Tab-separated table of C-alpha atoms in Angstrom:
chain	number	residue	atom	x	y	z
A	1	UNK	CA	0.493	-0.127	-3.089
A	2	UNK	CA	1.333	-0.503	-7.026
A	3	UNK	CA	3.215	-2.107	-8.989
A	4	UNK	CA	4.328	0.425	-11.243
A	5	UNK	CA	5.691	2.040	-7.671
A	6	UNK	CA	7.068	-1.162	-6.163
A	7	UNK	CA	9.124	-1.489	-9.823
A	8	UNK	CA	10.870	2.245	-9.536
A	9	UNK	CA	12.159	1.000	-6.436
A	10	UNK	CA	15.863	-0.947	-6.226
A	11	UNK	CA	16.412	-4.551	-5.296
A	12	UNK	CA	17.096	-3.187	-1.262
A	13	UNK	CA	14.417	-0.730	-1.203
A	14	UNK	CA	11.856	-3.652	-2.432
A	15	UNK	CA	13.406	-5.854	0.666
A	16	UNK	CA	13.025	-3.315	2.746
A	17	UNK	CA	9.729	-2.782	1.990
A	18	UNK	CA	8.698	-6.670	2.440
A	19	UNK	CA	10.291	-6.787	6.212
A	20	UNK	CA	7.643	-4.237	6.317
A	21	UNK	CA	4.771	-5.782	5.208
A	22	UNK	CA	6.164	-8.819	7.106
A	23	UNK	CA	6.230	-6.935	10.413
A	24	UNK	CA	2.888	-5.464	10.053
A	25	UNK	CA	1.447	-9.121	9.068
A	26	UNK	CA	2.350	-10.987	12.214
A	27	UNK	CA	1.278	-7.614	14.170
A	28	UNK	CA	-2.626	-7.939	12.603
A	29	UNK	CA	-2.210	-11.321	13.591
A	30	UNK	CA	-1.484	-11.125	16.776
A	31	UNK	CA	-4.363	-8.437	17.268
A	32	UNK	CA	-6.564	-10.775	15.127
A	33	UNK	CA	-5.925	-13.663	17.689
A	34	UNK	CA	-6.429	-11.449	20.444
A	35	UNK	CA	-9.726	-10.120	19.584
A	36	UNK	CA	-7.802	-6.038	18.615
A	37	UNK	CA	-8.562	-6.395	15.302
A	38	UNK	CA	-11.117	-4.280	14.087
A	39	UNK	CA	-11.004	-4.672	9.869
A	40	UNK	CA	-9.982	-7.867	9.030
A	41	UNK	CA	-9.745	-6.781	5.587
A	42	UNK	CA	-6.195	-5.454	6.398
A	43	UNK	CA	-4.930	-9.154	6.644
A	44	UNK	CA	-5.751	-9.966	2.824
A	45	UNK	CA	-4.569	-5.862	1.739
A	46	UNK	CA	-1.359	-6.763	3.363
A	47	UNK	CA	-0.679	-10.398	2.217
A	48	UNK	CA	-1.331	-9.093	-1.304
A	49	UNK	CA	1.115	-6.141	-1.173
A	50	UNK	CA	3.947	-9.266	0.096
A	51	UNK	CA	2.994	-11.299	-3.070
A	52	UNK	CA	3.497	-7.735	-4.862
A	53	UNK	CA	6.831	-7.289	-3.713
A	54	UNK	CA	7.999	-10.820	-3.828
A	55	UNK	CA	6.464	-10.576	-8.183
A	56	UNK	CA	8.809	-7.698	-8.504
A	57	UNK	CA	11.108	-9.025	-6.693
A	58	UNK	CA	11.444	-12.397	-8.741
A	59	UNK	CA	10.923	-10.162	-12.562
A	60	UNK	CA	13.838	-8.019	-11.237
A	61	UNK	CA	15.665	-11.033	-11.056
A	62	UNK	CA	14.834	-12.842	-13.992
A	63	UNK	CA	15.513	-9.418	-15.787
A	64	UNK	CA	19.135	-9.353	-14.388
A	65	UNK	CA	20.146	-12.480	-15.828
């Protein structure tokens, strides 16, 4: 996921999309703590898309006022 792709997107869209990633976090851990999890590299690809989201998230709204 990119940043220039995460910034087309509106202020819902962007929320949206961090439920998401949000969602699919607690699901790797879950199959992390139950021995599922195959890549553990998906746990750090996902918690940096969230702090992704939450940066455009926070210039949207320093842009709007």
């Amino acid at each position: 996921m990119k940043a220039s792709d995460l910034r087309s997107q509106d202020g819902a869209g962007l929320e949206k999309t961090l439920l998401e990633l949000r969602k699919e976090q607690f699901n790797l851990r879950m199959q992390h703590s139950t021995g599922q999890l195959t890549n553990s590299s998906q746990v750090t690809a996902v918690r940096k898309d969230i702090a992704r989201v939450k940066t455009v998230i926070n210039e949207k709204l320093k842009a709007g006022s």
